[in-house]
PDB file of C-alpha atoms in Angstrom:
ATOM      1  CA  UNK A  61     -33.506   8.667  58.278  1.00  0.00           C
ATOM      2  CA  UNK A  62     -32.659  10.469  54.772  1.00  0.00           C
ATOM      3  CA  UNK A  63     -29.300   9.859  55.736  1.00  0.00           C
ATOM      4  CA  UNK A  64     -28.889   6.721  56.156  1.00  0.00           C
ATOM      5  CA  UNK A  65     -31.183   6.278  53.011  1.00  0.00           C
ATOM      6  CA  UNK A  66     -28.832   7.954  50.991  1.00  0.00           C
ATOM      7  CA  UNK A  67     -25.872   5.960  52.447  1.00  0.00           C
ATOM      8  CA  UNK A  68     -27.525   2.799  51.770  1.00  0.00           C
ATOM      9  CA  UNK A  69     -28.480   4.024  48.049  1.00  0.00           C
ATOM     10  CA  UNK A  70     -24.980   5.296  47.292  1.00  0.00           C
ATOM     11  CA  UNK A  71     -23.573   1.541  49.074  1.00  0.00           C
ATOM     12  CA  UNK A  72     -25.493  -0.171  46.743  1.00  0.00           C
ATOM     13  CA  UNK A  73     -25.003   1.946  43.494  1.00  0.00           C
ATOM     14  CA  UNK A  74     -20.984   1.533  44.780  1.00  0.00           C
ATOM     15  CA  UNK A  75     -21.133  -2.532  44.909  1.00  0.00           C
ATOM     16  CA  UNK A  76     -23.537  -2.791  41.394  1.00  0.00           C
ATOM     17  CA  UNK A  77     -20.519  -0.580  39.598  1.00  0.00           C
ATOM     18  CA  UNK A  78     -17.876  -2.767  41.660  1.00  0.00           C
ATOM     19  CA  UNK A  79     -19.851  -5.714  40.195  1.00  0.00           C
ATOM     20  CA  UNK A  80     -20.094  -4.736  36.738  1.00  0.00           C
ATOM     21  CA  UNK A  81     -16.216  -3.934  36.640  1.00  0.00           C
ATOM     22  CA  UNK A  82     -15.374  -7.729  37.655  1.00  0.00           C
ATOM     23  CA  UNK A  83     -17.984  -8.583  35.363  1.00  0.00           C
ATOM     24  CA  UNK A  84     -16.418  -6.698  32.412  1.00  0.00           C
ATOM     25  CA  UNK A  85     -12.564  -6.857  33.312  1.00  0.00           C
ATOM     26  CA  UNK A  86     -12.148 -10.767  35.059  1.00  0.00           C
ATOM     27  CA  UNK A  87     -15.255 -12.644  34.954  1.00  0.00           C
ATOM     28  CA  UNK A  88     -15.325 -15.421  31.936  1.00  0.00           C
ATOM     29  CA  UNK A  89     -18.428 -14.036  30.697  1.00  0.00           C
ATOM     30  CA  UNK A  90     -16.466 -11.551  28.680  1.00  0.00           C
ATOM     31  CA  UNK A  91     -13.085 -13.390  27.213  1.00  0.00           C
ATOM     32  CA  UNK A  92     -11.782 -13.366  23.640  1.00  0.00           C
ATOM     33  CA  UNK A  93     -13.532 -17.022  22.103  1.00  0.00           C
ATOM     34  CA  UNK A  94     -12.399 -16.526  18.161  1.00  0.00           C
ATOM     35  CA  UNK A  95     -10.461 -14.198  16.004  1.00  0.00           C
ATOM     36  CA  UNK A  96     -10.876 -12.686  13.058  1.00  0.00           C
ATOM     37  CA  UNK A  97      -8.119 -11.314  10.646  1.00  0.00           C
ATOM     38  CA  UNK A  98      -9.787  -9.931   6.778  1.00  0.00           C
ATOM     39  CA  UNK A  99      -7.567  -8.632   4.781  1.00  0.00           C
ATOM     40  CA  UNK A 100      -4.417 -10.956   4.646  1.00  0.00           C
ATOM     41  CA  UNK A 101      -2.827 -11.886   1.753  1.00  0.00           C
ATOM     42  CA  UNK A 102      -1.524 -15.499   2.503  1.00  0.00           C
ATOM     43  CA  UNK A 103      -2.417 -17.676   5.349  1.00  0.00           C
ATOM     44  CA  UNK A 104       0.855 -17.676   6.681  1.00  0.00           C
ATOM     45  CA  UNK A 105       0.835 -13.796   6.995  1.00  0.00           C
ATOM     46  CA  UNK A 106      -2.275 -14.290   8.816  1.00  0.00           C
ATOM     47  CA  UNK A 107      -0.493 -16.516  11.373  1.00  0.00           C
ATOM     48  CA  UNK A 108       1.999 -13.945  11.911  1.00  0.00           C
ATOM     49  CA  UNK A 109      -0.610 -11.081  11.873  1.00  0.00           C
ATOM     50  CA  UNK A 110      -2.250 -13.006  15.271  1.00  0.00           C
ATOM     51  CA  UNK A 111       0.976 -14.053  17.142  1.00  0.00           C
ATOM     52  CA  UNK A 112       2.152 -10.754  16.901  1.00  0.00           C
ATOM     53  CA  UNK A 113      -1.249  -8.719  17.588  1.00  0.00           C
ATOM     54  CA  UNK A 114      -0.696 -10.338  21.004  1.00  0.00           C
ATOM     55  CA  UNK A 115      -4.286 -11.814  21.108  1.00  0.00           C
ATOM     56  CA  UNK A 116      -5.011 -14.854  22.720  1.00  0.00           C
ATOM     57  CA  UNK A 117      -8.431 -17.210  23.483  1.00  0.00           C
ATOM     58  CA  UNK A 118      -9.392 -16.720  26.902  1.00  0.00           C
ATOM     59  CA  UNK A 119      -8.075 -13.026  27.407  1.00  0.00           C
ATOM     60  CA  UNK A 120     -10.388 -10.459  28.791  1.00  0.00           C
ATOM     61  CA  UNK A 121     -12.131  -8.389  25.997  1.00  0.00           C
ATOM     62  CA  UNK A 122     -11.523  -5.253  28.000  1.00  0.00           C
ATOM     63  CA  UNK A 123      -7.711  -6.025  28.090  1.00  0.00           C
ATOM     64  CA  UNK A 124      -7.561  -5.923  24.202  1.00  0.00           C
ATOM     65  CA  UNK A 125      -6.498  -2.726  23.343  1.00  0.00           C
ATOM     66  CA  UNK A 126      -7.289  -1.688  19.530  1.00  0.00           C
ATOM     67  CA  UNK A 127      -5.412   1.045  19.992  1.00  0.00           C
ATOM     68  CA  UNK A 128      -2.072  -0.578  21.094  1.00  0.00           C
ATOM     69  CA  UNK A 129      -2.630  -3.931  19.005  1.00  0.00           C
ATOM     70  CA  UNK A 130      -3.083  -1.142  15.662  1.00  0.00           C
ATOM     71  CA  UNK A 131       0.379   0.575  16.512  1.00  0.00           C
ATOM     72  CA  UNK A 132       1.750  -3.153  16.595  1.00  0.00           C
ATOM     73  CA  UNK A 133       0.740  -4.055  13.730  1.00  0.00           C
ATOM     74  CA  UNK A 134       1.585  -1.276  11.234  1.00  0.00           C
ATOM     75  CA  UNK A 135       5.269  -2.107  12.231  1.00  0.00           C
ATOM     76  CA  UNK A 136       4.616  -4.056   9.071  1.00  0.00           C
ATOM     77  CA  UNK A 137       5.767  -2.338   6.323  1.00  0.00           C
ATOM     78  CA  UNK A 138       3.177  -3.429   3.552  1.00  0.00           C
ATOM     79  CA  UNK A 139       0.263  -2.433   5.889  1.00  0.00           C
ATOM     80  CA  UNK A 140      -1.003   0.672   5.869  1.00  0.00           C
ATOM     81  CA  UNK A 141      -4.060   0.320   8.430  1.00  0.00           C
ATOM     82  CA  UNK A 142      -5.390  -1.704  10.704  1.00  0.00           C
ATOM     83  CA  UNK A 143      -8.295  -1.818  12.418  1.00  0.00           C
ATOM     84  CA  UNK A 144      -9.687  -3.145  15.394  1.00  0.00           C
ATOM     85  CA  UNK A 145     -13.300  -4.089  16.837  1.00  0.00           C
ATOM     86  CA  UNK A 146     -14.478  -6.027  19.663  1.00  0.00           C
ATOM     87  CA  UNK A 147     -17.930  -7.885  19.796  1.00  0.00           C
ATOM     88  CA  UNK A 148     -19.127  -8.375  23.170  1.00  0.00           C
ATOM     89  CA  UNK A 149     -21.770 -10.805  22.489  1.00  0.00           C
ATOM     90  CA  UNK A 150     -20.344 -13.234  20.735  1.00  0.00           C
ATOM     91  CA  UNK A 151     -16.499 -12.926  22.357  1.00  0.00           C
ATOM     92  CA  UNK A 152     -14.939 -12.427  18.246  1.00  0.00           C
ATOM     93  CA  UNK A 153     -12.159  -9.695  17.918  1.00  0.00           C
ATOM     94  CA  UNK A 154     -11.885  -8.699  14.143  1.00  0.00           C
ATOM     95  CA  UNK A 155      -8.674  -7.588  12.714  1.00  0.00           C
ATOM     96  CA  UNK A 156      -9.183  -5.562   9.148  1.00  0.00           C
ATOM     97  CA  UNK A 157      -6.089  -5.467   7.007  1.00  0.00           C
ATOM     98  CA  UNK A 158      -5.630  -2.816   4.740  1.00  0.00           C
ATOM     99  CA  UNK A 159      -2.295  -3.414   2.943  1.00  0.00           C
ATOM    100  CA  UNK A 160      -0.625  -0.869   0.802  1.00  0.00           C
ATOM    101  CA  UNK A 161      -0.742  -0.994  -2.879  1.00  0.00           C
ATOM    102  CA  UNK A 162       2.169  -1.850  -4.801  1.00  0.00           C
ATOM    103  CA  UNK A 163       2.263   0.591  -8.291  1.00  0.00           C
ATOM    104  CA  UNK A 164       5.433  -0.478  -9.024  1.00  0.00           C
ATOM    105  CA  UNK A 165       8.740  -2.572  -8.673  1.00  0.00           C
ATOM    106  CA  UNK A 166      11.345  -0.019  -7.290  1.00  0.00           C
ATOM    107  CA  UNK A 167      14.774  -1.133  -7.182  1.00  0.00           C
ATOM    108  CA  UNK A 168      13.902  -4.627  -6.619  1.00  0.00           C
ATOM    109  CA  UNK A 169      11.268  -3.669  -4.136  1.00  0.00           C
ATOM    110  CA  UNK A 170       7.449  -2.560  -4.135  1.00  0.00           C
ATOM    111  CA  UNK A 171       6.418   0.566  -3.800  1.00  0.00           C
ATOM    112  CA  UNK A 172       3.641   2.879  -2.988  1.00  0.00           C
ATOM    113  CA  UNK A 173       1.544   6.106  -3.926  1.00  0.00           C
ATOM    114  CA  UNK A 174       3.466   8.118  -1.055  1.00  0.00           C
ATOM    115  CA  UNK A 175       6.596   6.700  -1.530  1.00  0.00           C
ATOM    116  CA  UNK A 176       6.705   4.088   1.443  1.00  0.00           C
ATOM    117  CA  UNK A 177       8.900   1.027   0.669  1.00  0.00           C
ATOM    118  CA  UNK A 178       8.275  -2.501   1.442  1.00  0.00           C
ATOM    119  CA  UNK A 179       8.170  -5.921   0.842  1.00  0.00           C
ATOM    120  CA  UNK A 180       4.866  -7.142  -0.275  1.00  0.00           C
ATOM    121  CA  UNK A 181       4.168 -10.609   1.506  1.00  0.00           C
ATOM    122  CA  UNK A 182       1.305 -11.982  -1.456  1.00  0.00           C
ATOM    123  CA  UNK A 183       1.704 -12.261  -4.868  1.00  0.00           C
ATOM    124  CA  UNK A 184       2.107  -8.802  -6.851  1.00  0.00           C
ATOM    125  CA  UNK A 185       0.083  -7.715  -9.738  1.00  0.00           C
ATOM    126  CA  UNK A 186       0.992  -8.404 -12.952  1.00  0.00           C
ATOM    127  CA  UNK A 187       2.588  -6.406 -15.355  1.00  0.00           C
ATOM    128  CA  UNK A 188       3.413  -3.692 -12.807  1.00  0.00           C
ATOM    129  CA  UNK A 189       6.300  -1.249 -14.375  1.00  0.00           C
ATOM    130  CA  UNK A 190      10.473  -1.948 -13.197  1.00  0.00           C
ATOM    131  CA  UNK A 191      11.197   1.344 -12.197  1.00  0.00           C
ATOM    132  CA  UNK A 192      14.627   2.346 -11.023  1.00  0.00           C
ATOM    133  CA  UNK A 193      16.474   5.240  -9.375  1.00  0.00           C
ATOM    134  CA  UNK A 194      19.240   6.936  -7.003  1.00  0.00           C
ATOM    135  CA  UNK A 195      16.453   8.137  -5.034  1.00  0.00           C
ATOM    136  CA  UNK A 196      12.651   7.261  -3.692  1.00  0.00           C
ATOM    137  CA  UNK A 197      12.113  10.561  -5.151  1.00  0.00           C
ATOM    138  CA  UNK A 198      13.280   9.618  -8.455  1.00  0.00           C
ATOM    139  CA  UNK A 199      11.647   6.825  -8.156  1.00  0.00           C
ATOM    140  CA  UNK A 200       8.242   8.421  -7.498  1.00  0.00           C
ATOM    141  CA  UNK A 201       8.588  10.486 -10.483  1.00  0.00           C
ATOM    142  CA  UNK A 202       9.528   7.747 -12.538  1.00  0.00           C
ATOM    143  CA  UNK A 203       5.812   6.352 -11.342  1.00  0.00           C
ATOM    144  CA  UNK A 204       4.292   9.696 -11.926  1.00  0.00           C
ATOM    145  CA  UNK A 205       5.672   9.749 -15.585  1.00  0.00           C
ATOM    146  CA  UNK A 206       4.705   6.221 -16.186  1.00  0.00           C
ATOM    147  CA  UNK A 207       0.704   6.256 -14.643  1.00  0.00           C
ATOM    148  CA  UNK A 208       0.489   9.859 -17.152  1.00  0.00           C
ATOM    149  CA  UNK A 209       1.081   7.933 -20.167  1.00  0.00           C
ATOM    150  CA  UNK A 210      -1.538   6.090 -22.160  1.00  0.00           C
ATOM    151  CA  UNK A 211      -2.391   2.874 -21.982  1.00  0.00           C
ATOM    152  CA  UNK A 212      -0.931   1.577 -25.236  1.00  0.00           C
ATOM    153  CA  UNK A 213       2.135   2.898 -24.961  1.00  0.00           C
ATOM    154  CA  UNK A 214       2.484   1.690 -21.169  1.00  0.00           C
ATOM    155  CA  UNK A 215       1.835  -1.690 -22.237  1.00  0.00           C
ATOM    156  CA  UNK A 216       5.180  -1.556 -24.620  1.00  0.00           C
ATOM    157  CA  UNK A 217       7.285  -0.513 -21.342  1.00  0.00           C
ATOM    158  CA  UNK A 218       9.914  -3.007 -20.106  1.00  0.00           C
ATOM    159  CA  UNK A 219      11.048  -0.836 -17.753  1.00  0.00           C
ATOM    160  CA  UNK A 220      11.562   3.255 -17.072  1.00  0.00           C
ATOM    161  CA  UNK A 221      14.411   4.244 -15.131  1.00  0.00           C
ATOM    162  CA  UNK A 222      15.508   7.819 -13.379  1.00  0.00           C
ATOM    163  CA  UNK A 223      18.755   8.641 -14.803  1.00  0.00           C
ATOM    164  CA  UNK A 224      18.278  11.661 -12.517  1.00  0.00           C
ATOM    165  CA  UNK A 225      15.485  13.148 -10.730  1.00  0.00           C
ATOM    166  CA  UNK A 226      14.020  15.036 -14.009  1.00  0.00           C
ATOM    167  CA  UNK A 227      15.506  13.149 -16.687  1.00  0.00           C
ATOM    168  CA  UNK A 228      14.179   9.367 -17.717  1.00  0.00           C
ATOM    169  CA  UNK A 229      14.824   6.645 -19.897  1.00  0.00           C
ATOM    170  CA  UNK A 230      12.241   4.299 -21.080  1.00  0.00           C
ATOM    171  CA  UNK A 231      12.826   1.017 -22.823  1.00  0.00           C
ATOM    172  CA  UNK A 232      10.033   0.064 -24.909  1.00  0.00           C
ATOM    173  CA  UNK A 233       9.465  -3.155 -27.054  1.00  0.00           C
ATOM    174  CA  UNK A 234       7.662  -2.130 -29.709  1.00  0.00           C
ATOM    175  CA  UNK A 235       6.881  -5.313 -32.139  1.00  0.00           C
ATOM    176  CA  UNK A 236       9.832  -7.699 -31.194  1.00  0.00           C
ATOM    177  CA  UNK A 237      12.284  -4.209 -31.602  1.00  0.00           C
ATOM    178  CA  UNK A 238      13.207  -2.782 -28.052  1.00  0.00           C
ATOM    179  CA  UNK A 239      13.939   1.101 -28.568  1.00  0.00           C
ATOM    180  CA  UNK A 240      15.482   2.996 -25.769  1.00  0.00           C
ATOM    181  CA  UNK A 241      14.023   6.342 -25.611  1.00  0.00           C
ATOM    182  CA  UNK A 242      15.466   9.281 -23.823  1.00  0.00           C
ATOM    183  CA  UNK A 243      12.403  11.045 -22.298  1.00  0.00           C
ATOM    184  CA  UNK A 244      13.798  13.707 -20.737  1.00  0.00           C
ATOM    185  CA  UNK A 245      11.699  15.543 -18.033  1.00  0.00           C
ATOM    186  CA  UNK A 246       7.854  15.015 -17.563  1.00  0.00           C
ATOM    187  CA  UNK A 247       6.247  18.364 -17.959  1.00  0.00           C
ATOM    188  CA  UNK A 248       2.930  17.025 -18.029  1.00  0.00           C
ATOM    189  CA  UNK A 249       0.378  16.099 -20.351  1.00  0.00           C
ATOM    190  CA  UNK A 250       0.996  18.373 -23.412  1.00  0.00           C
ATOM    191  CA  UNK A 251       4.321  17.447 -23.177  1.00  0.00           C
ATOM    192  CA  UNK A 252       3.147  13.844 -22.979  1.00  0.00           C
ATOM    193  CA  UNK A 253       1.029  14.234 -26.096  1.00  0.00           C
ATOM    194  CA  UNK A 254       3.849  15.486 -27.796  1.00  0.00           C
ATOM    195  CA  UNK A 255       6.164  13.266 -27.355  1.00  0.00           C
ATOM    196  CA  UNK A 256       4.285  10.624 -27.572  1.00  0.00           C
ATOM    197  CA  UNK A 257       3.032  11.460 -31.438  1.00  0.00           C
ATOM    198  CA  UNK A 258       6.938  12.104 -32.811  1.00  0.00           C
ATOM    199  CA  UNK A 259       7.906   8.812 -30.868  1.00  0.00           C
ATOM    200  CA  UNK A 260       4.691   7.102 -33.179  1.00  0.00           C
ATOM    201  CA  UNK A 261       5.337   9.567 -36.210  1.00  0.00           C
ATOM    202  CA  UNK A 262       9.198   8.479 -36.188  1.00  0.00           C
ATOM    203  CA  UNK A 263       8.999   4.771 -36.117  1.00  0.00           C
ATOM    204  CA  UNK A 264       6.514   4.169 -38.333  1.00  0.00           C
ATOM    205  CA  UNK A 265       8.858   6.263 -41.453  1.00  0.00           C
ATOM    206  CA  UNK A 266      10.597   3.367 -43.487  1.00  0.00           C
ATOM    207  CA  UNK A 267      14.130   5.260 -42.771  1.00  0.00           C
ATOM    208  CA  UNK A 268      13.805   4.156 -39.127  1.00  0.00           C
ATOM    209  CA  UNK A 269      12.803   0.446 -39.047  1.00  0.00           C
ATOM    210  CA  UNK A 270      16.111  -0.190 -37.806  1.00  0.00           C
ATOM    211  CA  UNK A 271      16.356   2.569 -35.597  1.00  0.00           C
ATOM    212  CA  UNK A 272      17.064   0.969 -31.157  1.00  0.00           C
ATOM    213  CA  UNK A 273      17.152   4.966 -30.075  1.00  0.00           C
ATOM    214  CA  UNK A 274      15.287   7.825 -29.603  1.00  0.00           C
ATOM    215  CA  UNK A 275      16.028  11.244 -27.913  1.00  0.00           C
ATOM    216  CA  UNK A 276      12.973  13.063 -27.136  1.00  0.00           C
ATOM    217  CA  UNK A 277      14.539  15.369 -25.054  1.00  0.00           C
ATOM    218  CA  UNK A 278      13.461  18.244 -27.575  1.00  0.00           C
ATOM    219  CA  UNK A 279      10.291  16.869 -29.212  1.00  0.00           C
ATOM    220  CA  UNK A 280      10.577  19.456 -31.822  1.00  0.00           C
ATOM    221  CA  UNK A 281      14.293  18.178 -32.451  1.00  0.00           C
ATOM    222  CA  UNK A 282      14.205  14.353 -32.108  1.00  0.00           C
ATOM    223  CA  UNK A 283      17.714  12.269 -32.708  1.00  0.00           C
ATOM    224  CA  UNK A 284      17.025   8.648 -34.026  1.00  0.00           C
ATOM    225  CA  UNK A 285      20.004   6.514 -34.217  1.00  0.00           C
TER     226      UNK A 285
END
């Protein structure tokens, strides 16, 4: 009698989970109804983003993948995460953009924090420094020099370009006069400091008012010409 209990009890548990399975994986109670994408920078990029996240009305919320439709997506070069959530109740699938951040224009194309090339699909920020170089790593040095400097001498930067990997040239318009200043390597904040008060100390002598370059190389031995 126990036995055929236990059949019966292990029959039914077997058809409720065989049940919930079609429930979950083909039944229409559980399809994709709307889609989400935050984080796009143009509404044309968000039409892309959708068609190629594979997602479409009517699919089965346990077919959607957030796993496979993130690897998809960061074959985009200017994001740098995606992620994906499902909401069973309502049927919405929510796509969150995180793009990268440009810091700067590198050889005609933005660039990131860690170095990562690509081509940013919005509009870029403002005022963001033209930095140039034989190498990304140049390049990212070129950035590192560039976000170490103060504020109001950043602002005067047209552009600051790696003539190698340690050595940099910065052109600088400095009111209606563009100067070209060697920098030479970035050895950090001191060496900021430094140069940065002989740069200020040498323009300002009368002697120098028609001075376009700067070698601040040496700091303590500055050429002006």
């Amino acid at each position: 009698m126990r036995s055929n209990k236990s059949k019966f009890i292990v029959f039914i548990s077997g058809a409720i989970f065989i049940s919930l399975i079609y429930v979950v994986a083909w039944s229409p109670l559980f399809t994709v109804k709307s889609i989400e994408i935050i984080g796009s920078p143009t509404d044309a990029v968000k039409s892309e983003i959708a068609k190629s996240s594979g997602i479409t009305p009517g699919q089965q919320l346990a077919r959607v993948d957030p796993r496979s439709i993130s690897h998809r997506l960061n074959e985009f070069a200017w994001i740098s995460h995606v992620g994906v959530s499902r909401n069973w109740i309502s049927g919405k699938v929510t796509m969150e953009i995180a793009a990268r951040r440009p810091v700067a224009l590198f050889n005609g194309r933005t660039i990131d924090s860690t170095g990562q090339l690509f081509d940013f699909p919005g509009s870029v920020e403002r005022g963001l420094p033209i930095v140039s170089g034989a190498t990304t790593e140049s390049g990212l040095g070129a950035i590192a020099l560039f976000k170490g400097l103060p504020v109001d001498f950043r602002d005067q930067i047209q552009s600051l370009s790696a003539m190698t990997d340690t050595t940099y040239l910065i052109r600088i318009l400095n009111k209606s006069r563009e100067i070209k200043v060697i920098w030479g390597s970035n050895d950090g904040a001191a060496d900021i400091s430094l140069k940065i008060k002989v740069f200020k100390a040498l323009i300002e002598r009368p002697e120098n008012q028609k001075i376009s370059r700067i070698d601040l190389s040496a700091p303590h031995a500055p050429i002006v010409k």
